[in-house]
mmCIF file of C-alpha atoms in Angstrom:
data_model
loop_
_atom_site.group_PDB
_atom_site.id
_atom_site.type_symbol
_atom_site.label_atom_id
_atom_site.label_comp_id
_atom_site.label_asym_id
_atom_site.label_seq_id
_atom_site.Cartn_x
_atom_site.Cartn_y
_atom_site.Cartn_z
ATOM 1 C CA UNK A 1 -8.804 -209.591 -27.116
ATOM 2 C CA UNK A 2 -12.316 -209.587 -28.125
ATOM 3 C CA UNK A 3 -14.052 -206.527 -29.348
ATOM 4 C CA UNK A 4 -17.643 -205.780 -28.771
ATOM 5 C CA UNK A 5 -19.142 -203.610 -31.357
ATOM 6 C CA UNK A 6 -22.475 -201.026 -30.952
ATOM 7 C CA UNK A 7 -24.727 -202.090 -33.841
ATOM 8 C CA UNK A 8 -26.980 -198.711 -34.242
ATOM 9 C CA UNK A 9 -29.181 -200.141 -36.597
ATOM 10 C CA UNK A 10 -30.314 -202.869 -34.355
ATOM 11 C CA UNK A 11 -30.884 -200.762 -31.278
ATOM 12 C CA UNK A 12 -32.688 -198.171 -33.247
ATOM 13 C CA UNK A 13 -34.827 -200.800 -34.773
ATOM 14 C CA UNK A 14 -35.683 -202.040 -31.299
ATOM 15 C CA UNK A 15 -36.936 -198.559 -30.065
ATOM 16 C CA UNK A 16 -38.966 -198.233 -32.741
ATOM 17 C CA UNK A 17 -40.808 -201.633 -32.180
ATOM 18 C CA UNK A 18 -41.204 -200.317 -28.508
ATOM 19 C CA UNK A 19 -42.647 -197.457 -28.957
ATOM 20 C CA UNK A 20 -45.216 -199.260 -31.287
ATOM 21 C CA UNK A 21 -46.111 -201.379 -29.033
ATOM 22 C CA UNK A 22 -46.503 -198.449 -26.291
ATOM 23 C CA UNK A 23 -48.617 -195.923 -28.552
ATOM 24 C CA UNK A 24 -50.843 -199.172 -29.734
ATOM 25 C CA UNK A 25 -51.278 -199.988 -25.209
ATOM 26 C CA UNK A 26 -52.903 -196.108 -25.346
ATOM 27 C CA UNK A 27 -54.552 -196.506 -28.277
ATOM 28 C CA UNK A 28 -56.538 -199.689 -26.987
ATOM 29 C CA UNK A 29 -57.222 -197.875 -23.944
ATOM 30 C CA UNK A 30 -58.112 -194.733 -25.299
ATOM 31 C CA UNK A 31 -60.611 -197.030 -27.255
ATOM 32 C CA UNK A 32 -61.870 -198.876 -23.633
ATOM 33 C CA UNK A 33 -62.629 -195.583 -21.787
ATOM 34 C CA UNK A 34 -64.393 -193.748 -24.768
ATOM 35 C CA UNK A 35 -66.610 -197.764 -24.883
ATOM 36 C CA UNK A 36 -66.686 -197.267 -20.936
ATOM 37 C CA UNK A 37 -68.096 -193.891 -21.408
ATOM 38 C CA UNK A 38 -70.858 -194.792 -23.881
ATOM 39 C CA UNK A 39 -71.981 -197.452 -21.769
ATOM 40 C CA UNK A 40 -72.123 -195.371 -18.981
ATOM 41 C CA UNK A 41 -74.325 -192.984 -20.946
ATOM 42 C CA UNK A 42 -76.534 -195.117 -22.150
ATOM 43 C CA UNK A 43 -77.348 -197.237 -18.840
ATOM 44 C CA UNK A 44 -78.020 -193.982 -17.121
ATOM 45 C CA UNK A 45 -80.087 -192.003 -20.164
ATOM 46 C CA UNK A 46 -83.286 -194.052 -19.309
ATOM 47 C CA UNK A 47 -83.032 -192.569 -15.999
ATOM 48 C CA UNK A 48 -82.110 -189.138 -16.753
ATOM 49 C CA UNK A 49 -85.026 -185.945 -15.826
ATOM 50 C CA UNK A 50 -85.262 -182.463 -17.859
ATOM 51 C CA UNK A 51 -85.955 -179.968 -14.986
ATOM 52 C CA UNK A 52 -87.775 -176.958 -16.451
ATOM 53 C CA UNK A 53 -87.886 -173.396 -14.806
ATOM 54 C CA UNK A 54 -90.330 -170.513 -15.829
ATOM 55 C CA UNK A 55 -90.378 -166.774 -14.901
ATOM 56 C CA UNK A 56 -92.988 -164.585 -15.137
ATOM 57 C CA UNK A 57 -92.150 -160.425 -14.915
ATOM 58 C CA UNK A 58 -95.159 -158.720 -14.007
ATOM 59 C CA UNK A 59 -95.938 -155.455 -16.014
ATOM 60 C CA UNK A 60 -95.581 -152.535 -13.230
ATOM 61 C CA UNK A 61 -96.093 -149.107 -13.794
ATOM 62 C CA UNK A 62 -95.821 -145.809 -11.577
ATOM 63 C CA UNK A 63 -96.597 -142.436 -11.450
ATOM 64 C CA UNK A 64 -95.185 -140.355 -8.976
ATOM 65 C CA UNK A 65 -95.096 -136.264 -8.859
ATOM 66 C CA UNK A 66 -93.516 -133.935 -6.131
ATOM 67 C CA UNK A 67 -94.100 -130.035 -6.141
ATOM 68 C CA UNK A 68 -90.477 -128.194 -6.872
ATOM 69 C CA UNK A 69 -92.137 -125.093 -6.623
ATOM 70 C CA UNK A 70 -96.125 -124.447 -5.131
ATOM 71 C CA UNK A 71 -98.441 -123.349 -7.774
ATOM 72 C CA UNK A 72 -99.660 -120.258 -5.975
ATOM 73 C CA UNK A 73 -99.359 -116.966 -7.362
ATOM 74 C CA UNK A 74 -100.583 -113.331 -6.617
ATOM 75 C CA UNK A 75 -101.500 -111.403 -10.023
ATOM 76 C CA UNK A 76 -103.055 -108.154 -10.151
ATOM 77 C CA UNK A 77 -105.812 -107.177 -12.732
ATOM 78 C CA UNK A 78 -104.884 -106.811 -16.359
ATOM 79 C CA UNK A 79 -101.873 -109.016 -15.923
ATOM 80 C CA UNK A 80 -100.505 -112.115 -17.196
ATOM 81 C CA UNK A 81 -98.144 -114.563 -15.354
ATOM 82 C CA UNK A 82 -96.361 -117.386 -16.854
ATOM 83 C CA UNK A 83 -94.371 -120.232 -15.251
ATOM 84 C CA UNK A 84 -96.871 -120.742 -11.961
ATOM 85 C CA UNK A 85 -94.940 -122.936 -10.154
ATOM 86 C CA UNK A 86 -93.636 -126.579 -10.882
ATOM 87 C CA UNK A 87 -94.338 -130.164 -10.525
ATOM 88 C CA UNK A 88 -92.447 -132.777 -11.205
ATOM 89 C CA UNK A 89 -93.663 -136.307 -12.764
ATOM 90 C CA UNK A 90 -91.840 -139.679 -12.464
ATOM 91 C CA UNK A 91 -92.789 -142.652 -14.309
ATOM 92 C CA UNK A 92 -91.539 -145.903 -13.851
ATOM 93 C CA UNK A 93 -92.815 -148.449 -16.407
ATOM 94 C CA UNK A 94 -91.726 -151.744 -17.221
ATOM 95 C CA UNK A 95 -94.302 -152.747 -19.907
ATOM 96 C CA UNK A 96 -92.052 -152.761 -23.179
ATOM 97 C CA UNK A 97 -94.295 -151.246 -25.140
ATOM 98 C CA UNK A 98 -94.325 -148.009 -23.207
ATOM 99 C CA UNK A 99 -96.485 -145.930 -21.567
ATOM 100 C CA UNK A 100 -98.908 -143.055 -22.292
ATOM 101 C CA UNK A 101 -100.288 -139.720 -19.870
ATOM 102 C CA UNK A 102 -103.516 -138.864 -20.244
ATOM 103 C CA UNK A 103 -104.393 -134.989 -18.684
ATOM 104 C CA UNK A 104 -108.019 -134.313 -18.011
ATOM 105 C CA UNK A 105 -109.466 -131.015 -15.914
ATOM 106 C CA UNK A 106 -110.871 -131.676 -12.632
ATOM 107 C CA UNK A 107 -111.614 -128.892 -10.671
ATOM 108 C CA UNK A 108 -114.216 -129.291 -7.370
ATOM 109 C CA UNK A 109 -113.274 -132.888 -8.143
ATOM 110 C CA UNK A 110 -115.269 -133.019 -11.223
ATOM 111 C CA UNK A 111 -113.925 -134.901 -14.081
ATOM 112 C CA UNK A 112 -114.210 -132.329 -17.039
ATOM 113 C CA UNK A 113 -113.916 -129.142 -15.020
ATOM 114 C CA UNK A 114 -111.561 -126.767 -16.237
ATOM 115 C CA UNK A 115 -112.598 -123.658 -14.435
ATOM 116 C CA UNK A 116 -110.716 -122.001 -11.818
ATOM 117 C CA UNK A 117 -112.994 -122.303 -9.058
ATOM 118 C CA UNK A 118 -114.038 -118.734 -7.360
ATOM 119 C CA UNK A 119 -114.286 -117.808 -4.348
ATOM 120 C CA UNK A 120 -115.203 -113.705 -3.760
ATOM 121 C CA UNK A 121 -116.057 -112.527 0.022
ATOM 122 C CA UNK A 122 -115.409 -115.745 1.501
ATOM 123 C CA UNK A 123 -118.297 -117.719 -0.469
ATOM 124 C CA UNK A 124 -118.163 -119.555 -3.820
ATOM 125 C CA UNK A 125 -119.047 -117.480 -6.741
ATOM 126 C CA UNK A 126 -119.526 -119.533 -10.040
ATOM 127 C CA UNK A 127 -120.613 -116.159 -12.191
ATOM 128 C CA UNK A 128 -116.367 -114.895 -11.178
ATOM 129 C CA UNK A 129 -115.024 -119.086 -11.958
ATOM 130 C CA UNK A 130 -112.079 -118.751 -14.620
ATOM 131 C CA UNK A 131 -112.599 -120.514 -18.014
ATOM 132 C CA UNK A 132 -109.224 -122.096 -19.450
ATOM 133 C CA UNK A 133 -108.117 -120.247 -22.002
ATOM 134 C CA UNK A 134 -104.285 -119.022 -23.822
ATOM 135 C CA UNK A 135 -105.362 -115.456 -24.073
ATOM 136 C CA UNK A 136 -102.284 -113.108 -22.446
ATOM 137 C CA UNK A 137 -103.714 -109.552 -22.632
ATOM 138 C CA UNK A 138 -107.303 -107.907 -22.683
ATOM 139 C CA UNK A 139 -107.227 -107.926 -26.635
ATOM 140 C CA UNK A 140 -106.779 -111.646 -26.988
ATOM 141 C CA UNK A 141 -109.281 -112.487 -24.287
ATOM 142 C CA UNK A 142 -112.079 -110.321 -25.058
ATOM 143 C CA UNK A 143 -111.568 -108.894 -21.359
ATOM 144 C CA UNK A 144 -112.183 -112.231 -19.711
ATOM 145 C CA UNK A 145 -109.857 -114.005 -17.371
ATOM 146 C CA UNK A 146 -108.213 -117.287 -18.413
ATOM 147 C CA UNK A 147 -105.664 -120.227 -17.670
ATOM 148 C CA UNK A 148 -103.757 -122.614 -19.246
ATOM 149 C CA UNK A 149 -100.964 -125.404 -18.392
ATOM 150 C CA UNK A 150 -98.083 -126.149 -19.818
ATOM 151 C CA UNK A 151 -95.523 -129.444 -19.549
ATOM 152 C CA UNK A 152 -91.882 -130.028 -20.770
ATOM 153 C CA UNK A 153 -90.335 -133.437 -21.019
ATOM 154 C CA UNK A 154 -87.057 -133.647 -18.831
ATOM 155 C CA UNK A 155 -83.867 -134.745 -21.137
ATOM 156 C CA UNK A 156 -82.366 -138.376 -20.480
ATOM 157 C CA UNK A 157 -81.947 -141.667 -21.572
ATOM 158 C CA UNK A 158 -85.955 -142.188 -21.335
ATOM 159 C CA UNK A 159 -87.066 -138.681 -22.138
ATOM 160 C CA UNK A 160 -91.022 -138.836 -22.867
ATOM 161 C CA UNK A 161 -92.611 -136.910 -25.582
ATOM 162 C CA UNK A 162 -94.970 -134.378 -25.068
ATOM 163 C CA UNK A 163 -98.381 -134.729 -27.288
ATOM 164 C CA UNK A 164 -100.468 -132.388 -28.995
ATOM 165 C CA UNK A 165 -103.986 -131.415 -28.895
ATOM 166 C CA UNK A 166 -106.801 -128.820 -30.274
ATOM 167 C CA UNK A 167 -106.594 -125.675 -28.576
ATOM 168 C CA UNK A 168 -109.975 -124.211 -27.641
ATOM 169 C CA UNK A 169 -111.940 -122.291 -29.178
ATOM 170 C CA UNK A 170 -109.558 -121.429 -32.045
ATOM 171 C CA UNK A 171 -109.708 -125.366 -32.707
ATOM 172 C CA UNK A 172 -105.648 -125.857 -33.714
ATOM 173 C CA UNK A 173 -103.624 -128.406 -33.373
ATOM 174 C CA UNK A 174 -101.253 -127.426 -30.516
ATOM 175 C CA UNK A 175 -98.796 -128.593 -28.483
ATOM 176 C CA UNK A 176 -99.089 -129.376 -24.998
ATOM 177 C CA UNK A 177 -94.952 -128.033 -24.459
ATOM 178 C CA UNK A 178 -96.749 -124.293 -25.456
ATOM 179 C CA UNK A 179 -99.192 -123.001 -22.682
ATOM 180 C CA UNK A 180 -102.800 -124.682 -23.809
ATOM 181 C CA UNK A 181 -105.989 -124.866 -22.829
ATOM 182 C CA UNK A 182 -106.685 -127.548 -19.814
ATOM 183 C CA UNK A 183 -107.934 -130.554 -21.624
ATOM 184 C CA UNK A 184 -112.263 -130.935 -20.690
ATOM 185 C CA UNK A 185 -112.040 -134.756 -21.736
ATOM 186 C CA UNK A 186 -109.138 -137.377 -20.889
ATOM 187 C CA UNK A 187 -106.370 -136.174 -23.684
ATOM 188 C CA UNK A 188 -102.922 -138.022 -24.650
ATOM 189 C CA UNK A 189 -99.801 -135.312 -23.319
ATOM 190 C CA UNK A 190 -97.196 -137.782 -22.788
ATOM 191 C CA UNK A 191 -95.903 -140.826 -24.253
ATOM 192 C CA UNK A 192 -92.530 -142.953 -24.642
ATOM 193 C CA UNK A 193 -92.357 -146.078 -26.705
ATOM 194 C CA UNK A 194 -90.210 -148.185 -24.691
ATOM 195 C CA UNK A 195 -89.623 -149.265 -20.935
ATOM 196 C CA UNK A 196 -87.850 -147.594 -18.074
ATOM 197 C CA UNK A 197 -85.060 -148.073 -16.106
ATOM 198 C CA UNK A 198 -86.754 -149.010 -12.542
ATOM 199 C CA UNK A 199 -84.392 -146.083 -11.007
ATOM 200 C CA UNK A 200 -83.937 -143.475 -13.779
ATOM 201 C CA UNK A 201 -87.463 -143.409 -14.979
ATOM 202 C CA UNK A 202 -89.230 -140.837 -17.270
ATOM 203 C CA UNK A 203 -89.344 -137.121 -16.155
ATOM 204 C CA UNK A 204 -91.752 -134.576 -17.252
ATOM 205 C CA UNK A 205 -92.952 -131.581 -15.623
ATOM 206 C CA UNK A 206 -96.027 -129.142 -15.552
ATOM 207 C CA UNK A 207 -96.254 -125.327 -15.242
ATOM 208 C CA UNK A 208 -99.547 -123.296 -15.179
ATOM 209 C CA UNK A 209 -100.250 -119.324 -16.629
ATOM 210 C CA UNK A 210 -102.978 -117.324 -16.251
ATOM 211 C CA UNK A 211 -104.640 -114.173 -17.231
ATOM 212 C CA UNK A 212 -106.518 -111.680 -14.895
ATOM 213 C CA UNK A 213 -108.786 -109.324 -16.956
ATOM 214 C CA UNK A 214 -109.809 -105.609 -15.057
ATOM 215 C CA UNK A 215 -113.148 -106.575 -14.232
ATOM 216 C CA UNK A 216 -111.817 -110.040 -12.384
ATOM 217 C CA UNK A 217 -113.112 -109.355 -8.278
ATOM 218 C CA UNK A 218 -110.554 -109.671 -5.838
ATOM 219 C CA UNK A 219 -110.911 -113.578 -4.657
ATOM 220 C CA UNK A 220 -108.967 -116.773 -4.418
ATOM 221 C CA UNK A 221 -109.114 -119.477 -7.600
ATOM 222 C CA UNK A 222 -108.252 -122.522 -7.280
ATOM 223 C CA UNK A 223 -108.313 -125.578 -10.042
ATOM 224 C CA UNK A 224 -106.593 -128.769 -10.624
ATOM 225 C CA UNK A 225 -105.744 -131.419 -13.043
ATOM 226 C CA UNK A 226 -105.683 -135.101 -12.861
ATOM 227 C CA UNK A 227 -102.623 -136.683 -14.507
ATOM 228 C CA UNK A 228 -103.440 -140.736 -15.518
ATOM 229 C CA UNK A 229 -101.070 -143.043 -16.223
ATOM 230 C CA UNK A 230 -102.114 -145.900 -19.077
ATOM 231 C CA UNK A 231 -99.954 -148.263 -20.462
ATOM 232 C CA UNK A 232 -100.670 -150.519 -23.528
ATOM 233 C CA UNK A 233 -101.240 -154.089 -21.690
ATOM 234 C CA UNK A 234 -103.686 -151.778 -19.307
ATOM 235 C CA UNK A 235 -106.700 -150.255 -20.315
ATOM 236 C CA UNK A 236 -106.611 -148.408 -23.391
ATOM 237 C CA UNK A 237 -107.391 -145.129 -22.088
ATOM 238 C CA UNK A 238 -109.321 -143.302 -19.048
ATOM 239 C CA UNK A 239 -112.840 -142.411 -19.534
ATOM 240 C CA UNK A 240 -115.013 -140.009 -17.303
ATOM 241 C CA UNK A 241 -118.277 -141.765 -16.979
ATOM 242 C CA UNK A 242 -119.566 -145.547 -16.235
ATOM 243 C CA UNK A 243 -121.804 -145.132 -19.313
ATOM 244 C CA UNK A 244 -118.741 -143.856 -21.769
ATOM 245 C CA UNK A 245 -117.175 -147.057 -20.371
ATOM 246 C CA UNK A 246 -119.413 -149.329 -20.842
ATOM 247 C CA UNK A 247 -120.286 -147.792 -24.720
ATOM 248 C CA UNK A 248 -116.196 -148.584 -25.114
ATOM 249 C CA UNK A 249 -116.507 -151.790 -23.573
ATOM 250 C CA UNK A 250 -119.146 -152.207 -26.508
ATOM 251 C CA UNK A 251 -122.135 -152.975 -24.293
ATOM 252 C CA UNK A 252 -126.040 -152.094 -25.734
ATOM 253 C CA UNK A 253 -128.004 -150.719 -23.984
ATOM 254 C CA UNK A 254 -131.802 -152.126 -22.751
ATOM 255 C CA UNK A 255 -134.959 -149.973 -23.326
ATOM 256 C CA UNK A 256 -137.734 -150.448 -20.481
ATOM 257 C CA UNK A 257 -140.390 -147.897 -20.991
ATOM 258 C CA UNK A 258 -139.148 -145.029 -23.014
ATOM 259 C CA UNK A 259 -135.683 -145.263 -20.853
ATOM 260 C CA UNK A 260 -132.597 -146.902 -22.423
ATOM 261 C CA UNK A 261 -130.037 -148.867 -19.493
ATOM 262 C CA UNK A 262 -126.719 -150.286 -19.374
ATOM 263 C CA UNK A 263 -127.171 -153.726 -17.015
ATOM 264 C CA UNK A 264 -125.249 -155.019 -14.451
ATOM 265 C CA UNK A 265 -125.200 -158.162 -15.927
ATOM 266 C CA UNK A 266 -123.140 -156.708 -18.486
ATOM 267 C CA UNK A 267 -120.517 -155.473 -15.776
ATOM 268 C CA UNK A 268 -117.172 -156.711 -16.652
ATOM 269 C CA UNK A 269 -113.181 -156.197 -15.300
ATOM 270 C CA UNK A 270 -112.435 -153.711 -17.478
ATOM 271 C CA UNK A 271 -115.748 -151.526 -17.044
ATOM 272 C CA UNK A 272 -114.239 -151.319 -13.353
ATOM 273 C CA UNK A 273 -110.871 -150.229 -14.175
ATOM 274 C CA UNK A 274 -111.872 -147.210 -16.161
#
């Protein structure tokens, strides 16, 4: 009887020499596809396009205000009344570097007019107008009537800061979140260093005082203030007249006669914006 015998050596040997031969089939063909691939690349690179794409954000800035409370107020003589109603200021800003507020009196719609306008027996009566002024009692004011404003920046992730400015007459440097005198020229009262949220925005608000001295006629006063928004790629700041803008503008004037001009030939954009 014939006996077959299992040689393990051989068999294992053989397996071994198979999967050679398998692992060196992948390897070629690993080698063909990456070849495949580079020649793809390289017949289609002198085809290929770069398609660019720009976007431009346009700097926008707003300023918006609505009345909480009415700045109207009944005050008898040799009184003082703080806290005259309330308005309040949004500002939406996207410019990154911020944005500034610039306050300026304009009573009678008259830039530089800080008078509370009278009016005594139903006519206008400039000798009774009310000078702006921080004065709270007949000692302080030398008996005359006076009022001042006031603003206060509204906590948040963009609150503003309020600025400061000299108080007249005494000449100080005070702040505008203190009542103060109603600014005669465009004056810096708010500021923040940084852009807005385009929903939150920047809060600030404004309150007014006044004083009424005993000699102040029965009569109605009114006044207002103009509120300007300026940011920094805008014009630098507001300016009252068209010959303070054309002096910041740098322009010279022309003498004809014994009369110096600013031209119109001299007339630029940003001479029209302020």
């Amino acid at each position: 009887m014939e006996i077959t015998r299992f040689n393990y050596r051989q068999t294992s040997h053989n397996i071994y020499i198979r999967i050679y031969r398998i692992a060196e089939v992948f390897f070629i063909l690993s080698l063909y596809i990456v070849s495949l691939h580079l020649n793809l690349h390289d017949t289609f690179a002198s085809s290929s396009v770069v398609d660019d794409i720009d976007i431009t954000v346009p700097v926008s800035c707003n300023l918006a205000s609505t009345i909480d409370a009415t700045h109207v107020a009944t005050i008898k003589v040799n009184t003082y009344q703080a806290d005259i109603g309330t308005t309040n200021f949004k500002v939406f800003c996207n410019d990154n570097s911020g944005f500034s507020i610039y306050a300026i009196g304009y009573s009678n719609n008259q830039y530089g007019n800080t008078k509370l306008i009278a009016t005594v027996d139903g006519a206008l009566a400039p000798t009774y107008d009310i000078i702006t002024g921080i004065g709270t009692n007949n000692a302080e004011t030398s008996g005359i009537s006076n009022w001042s404003m006031k603003l206060t920046a509204t906590s948040g992730t963009y609150a503003p800061t309020i600025g400061s400015a000299p108080n007249v007459p005494g000449g100080e440097n005070a702040s505008f979140t203190n009542y103060h005198t109603v600014p005669i020229d465009f004056t810096q009262v708010v500021t923040l260093n940084a852009s807005t949220d385009t929903t939150i925005g920047s809060n600030f608000t404004s309150t007014y005082a006044a004083y009424i001295s005993q000699t102040q006629p029965a009569g109605i006063y009114t006044g207002k203030v103009k509120y300007t928004l300026v940011h920094p790629n805008d014009a630098a700041k507001p300016t009252t007249t068209l010959e303070e803008a054309y002096a910041n503008a740098g322009k010279t004037k022309v003498t004809l006669d014994t009369n110096s001009y600013y031209t119109m030939q001299d007339m630029n954009p940003d001479i029209c914006r302020a």
